[in-house]
């Protein structure tokens, strides 16, 4: 499913350099194989999309949604459907929830790893 698209790779690199507050906070909690050795990557090109976080060993995609996603609900549904058709489980969190209830978000991610 991962396609080596130079444009997507450049965009993903740019997105990694300018994360949202929620992405930065969650990345600090997921990086460096802190959870049972699972490796997470961030801003990963996956097919025609760039996903916020990916754990390839668990086929798990984590998406963080900000206010712009209210208007993009249809796009997000299509994106989730595509990723699920490729064999990935997709879980989504609102940025505000990540910022205010980080421990609960991490616990939910861990539940989805097993």
PDB file of C-alpha atoms in Angstrom:
ATOM      1  CA  UNK A   1       0.000   0.000   0.000  1.00  0.00           C
ATOM      2  CA  UNK A   2       2.842   2.430   0.730  1.00  0.00           C
ATOM      3  CA  UNK A   3       3.687   4.206  -2.446  1.00  0.00           C
ATOM      4  CA  UNK A   4       6.932   6.101  -2.885  1.00  0.00           C
ATOM      5  CA  UNK A   5       5.522   9.384  -4.060  1.00  0.00           C
ATOM      6  CA  UNK A   6       8.144  12.152  -3.817  1.00  0.00           C
ATOM      7  CA  UNK A   7       5.457  14.824  -3.416  1.00  0.00           C
ATOM      8  CA  UNK A   8       3.777  12.963  -0.540  1.00  0.00           C
ATOM      9  CA  UNK A   9       7.127  12.268   1.082  1.00  0.00           C
ATOM     10  CA  UNK A  10       8.107  15.943   0.899  1.00  0.00           C
ATOM     11  CA  UNK A  11       4.722  17.011   2.294  1.00  0.00           C
ATOM     12  CA  UNK A  12       4.996  14.457   5.123  1.00  0.00           C
ATOM     13  CA  UNK A  13       8.468  15.741   6.020  1.00  0.00           C
ATOM     14  CA  UNK A  14       7.133  19.297   6.096  1.00  0.00           C
ATOM     15  CA  UNK A  15       4.248  18.202   8.332  1.00  0.00           C
ATOM     16  CA  UNK A  16       6.670  16.458  10.731  1.00  0.00           C
ATOM     17  CA  UNK A  17       8.601  19.723  11.056  1.00  0.00           C
ATOM     18  CA  UNK A  18       5.470  21.705  11.987  1.00  0.00           C
ATOM     19  CA  UNK A  19       3.283  19.489  14.178  1.00  0.00           C
ATOM     20  CA  UNK A  20       0.199  20.684  15.999  1.00  0.00           C
ATOM     21  CA  UNK A  21       0.350  20.901  19.793  1.00  0.00           C
ATOM     22  CA  UNK A  22      -1.703  17.706  20.033  1.00  0.00           C
ATOM     23  CA  UNK A  23       0.592  15.869  17.594  1.00  0.00           C
ATOM     24  CA  UNK A  24       3.686  16.945  19.537  1.00  0.00           C
ATOM     25  CA  UNK A  25       2.201  15.834  22.839  1.00  0.00           C
ATOM     26  CA  UNK A  26       1.061  12.453  21.549  1.00  0.00           C
ATOM     27  CA  UNK A  27       4.351  11.871  19.710  1.00  0.00           C
ATOM     28  CA  UNK A  28       6.262  12.328  22.970  1.00  0.00           C
ATOM     29  CA  UNK A  29       4.108   9.547  24.435  1.00  0.00           C
ATOM     30  CA  UNK A  30       4.363   7.151  21.468  1.00  0.00           C
ATOM     31  CA  UNK A  31       7.927   7.481  20.200  1.00  0.00           C
ATOM     32  CA  UNK A  32      10.944   5.331  21.037  1.00  0.00           C
ATOM     33  CA  UNK A  33       9.016   2.051  21.340  1.00  0.00           C
ATOM     34  CA  UNK A  34       7.768   3.006  24.813  1.00  0.00           C
ATOM     35  CA  UNK A  35       4.765   0.695  24.652  1.00  0.00           C
ATOM     36  CA  UNK A  36       5.577  -3.015  24.558  1.00  0.00           C
ATOM     37  CA  UNK A  37       8.142  -2.374  21.816  1.00  0.00           C
ATOM     38  CA  UNK A  38       5.617  -1.162  19.253  1.00  0.00           C
ATOM     39  CA  UNK A  39       7.137   1.281  16.804  1.00  0.00           C
ATOM     40  CA  UNK A  40       5.148   4.324  15.795  1.00  0.00           C
ATOM     41  CA  UNK A  41       5.949   6.646  12.926  1.00  0.00           C
ATOM     42  CA  UNK A  42       4.377  10.026  12.319  1.00  0.00           C
ATOM     43  CA  UNK A  43       3.141  11.751   9.174  1.00  0.00           C
ATOM     44  CA  UNK A  44       3.494   8.646   7.026  1.00  0.00           C
ATOM     45  CA  UNK A  45       2.431   8.523   3.361  1.00  0.00           C
ATOM     46  CA  UNK A  46       0.005   5.607   3.026  1.00  0.00           C
ATOM     47  CA  UNK A  47      -1.496   5.201  -0.413  1.00  0.00           C
ATOM     48  CA  UNK A  48      -2.906   8.578  -1.482  1.00  0.00           C
ATOM     49  CA  UNK A  49      -2.991   9.886   2.102  1.00  0.00           C
ATOM     50  CA  UNK A  50      -0.599  10.994   4.830  1.00  0.00           C
ATOM     51  CA  UNK A  51      -1.623   9.541   8.183  1.00  0.00           C
ATOM     52  CA  UNK A  52      -0.787  11.226  11.475  1.00  0.00           C
ATOM     53  CA  UNK A  53       0.592   8.141  13.233  1.00  0.00           C
ATOM     54  CA  UNK A  54       1.171   4.583  12.061  1.00  0.00           C
ATOM     55  CA  UNK A  55       2.085   1.405  13.912  1.00  0.00           C
ATOM     56  CA  UNK A  56       2.775  -1.002  11.069  1.00  0.00           C
ATOM     57  CA  UNK A  57       3.224  -4.061  13.329  1.00  0.00           C
ATOM     58  CA  UNK A  58      -0.342  -3.626  14.604  1.00  0.00           C
ATOM     59  CA  UNK A  59      -1.821  -2.279  11.331  1.00  0.00           C
ATOM     60  CA  UNK A  60      -3.017   0.688  13.375  1.00  0.00           C
ATOM     61  CA  UNK A  61      -3.511   4.233  12.110  1.00  0.00           C
ATOM     62  CA  UNK A  62      -4.116   7.064  14.579  1.00  0.00           C
ATOM     63  CA  UNK A  63      -5.622  10.273  13.269  1.00  0.00           C
ATOM     64  CA  UNK A  64      -5.914  13.525  15.207  1.00  0.00           C
ATOM     65  CA  UNK A  65      -8.720  15.822  14.175  1.00  0.00           C
ATOM     66  CA  UNK A  66      -8.835  19.572  14.626  1.00  0.00           C
ATOM     67  CA  UNK A  67     -11.647  21.990  13.904  1.00  0.00           C
ATOM     68  CA  UNK A  68     -11.149  21.745  10.135  1.00  0.00           C
ATOM     69  CA  UNK A  69     -12.351  18.134  10.282  1.00  0.00           C
ATOM     70  CA  UNK A  70     -15.923  19.216  11.088  1.00  0.00           C
ATOM     71  CA  UNK A  71     -16.282  20.451   7.507  1.00  0.00           C
ATOM     72  CA  UNK A  72     -14.229  17.531   6.159  1.00  0.00           C
ATOM     73  CA  UNK A  73     -16.329  14.740   7.684  1.00  0.00           C
ATOM     74  CA  UNK A  74     -17.087  13.181   4.270  1.00  0.00           C
ATOM     75  CA  UNK A  75     -13.425  13.265   3.260  1.00  0.00           C
ATOM     76  CA  UNK A  76     -12.441  11.692   6.583  1.00  0.00           C
ATOM     77  CA  UNK A  77     -15.026   8.908   6.144  1.00  0.00           C
ATOM     78  CA  UNK A  78     -13.679   8.121   2.667  1.00  0.00           C
ATOM     79  CA  UNK A  79     -10.134   8.184   3.953  1.00  0.00           C
ATOM     80  CA  UNK A  80     -10.982   5.855   6.846  1.00  0.00           C
ATOM     81  CA  UNK A  81     -12.828   3.482   4.503  1.00  0.00           C
ATOM     82  CA  UNK A  82      -9.849   3.333   2.151  1.00  0.00           C
ATOM     83  CA  UNK A  83      -7.428   2.611   4.998  1.00  0.00           C
ATOM     84  CA  UNK A  84      -9.722  -0.075   6.434  1.00  0.00           C
ATOM     85  CA  UNK A  85      -9.986  -1.705   2.998  1.00  0.00           C
ATOM     86  CA  UNK A  86      -6.174  -1.902   3.026  1.00  0.00           C
ATOM     87  CA  UNK A  87      -6.289  -3.809   6.320  1.00  0.00           C
ATOM     88  CA  UNK A  88      -5.670  -0.972   8.798  1.00  0.00           C
ATOM     89  CA  UNK A  89      -7.623  -0.205  11.934  1.00  0.00           C
ATOM     90  CA  UNK A  90      -8.185   3.529  12.240  1.00  0.00           C
ATOM     91  CA  UNK A  91      -8.845   5.358  15.479  1.00  0.00           C
ATOM     92  CA  UNK A  92      -9.496   9.082  15.640  1.00  0.00           C
ATOM     93  CA  UNK A  93      -9.172  11.582  18.449  1.00  0.00           C
ATOM     94  CA  UNK A  94     -10.043  15.261  18.604  1.00  0.00           C
ATOM     95  CA  UNK A  95      -7.028  17.486  19.293  1.00  0.00           C
ATOM     96  CA  UNK A  96      -8.717  18.887  22.405  1.00  0.00           C
ATOM     97  CA  UNK A  97      -9.172  15.406  23.850  1.00  0.00           C
ATOM     98  CA  UNK A  98      -5.489  14.616  23.253  1.00  0.00           C
ATOM     99  CA  UNK A  99      -4.461  17.837  24.978  1.00  0.00           C
ATOM    100  CA  UNK A 100      -6.812  17.497  27.951  1.00  0.00           C
ATOM    101  CA  UNK A 101      -6.963  13.720  28.512  1.00  0.00           C
ATOM    102  CA  UNK A 102      -3.658  12.431  27.164  1.00  0.00           C
ATOM    103  CA  UNK A 103      -3.446   9.439  29.508  1.00  0.00           C
ATOM    104  CA  UNK A 104      -6.902   8.229  28.421  1.00  0.00           C
ATOM    105  CA  UNK A 105      -5.949   8.608  24.755  1.00  0.00           C
ATOM    106  CA  UNK A 106      -2.740   6.611  25.252  1.00  0.00           C
ATOM    107  CA  UNK A 107      -4.696   3.922  27.145  1.00  0.00           C
ATOM    108  CA  UNK A 108      -7.149   3.652  24.226  1.00  0.00           C
ATOM    109  CA  UNK A 109      -4.273   3.348  21.760  1.00  0.00           C
ATOM    110  CA  UNK A 110      -2.704   0.581  23.877  1.00  0.00           C
ATOM    111  CA  UNK A 111      -6.022  -1.291  23.933  1.00  0.00           C
ATOM    112  CA  UNK A 112      -6.040  -1.148  20.129  1.00  0.00           C
ATOM    113  CA  UNK A 113      -2.519  -2.542  19.874  1.00  0.00           C
ATOM    114  CA  UNK A 114      -3.500  -5.878  21.369  1.00  0.00           C
TER     115      UNK A 114
END
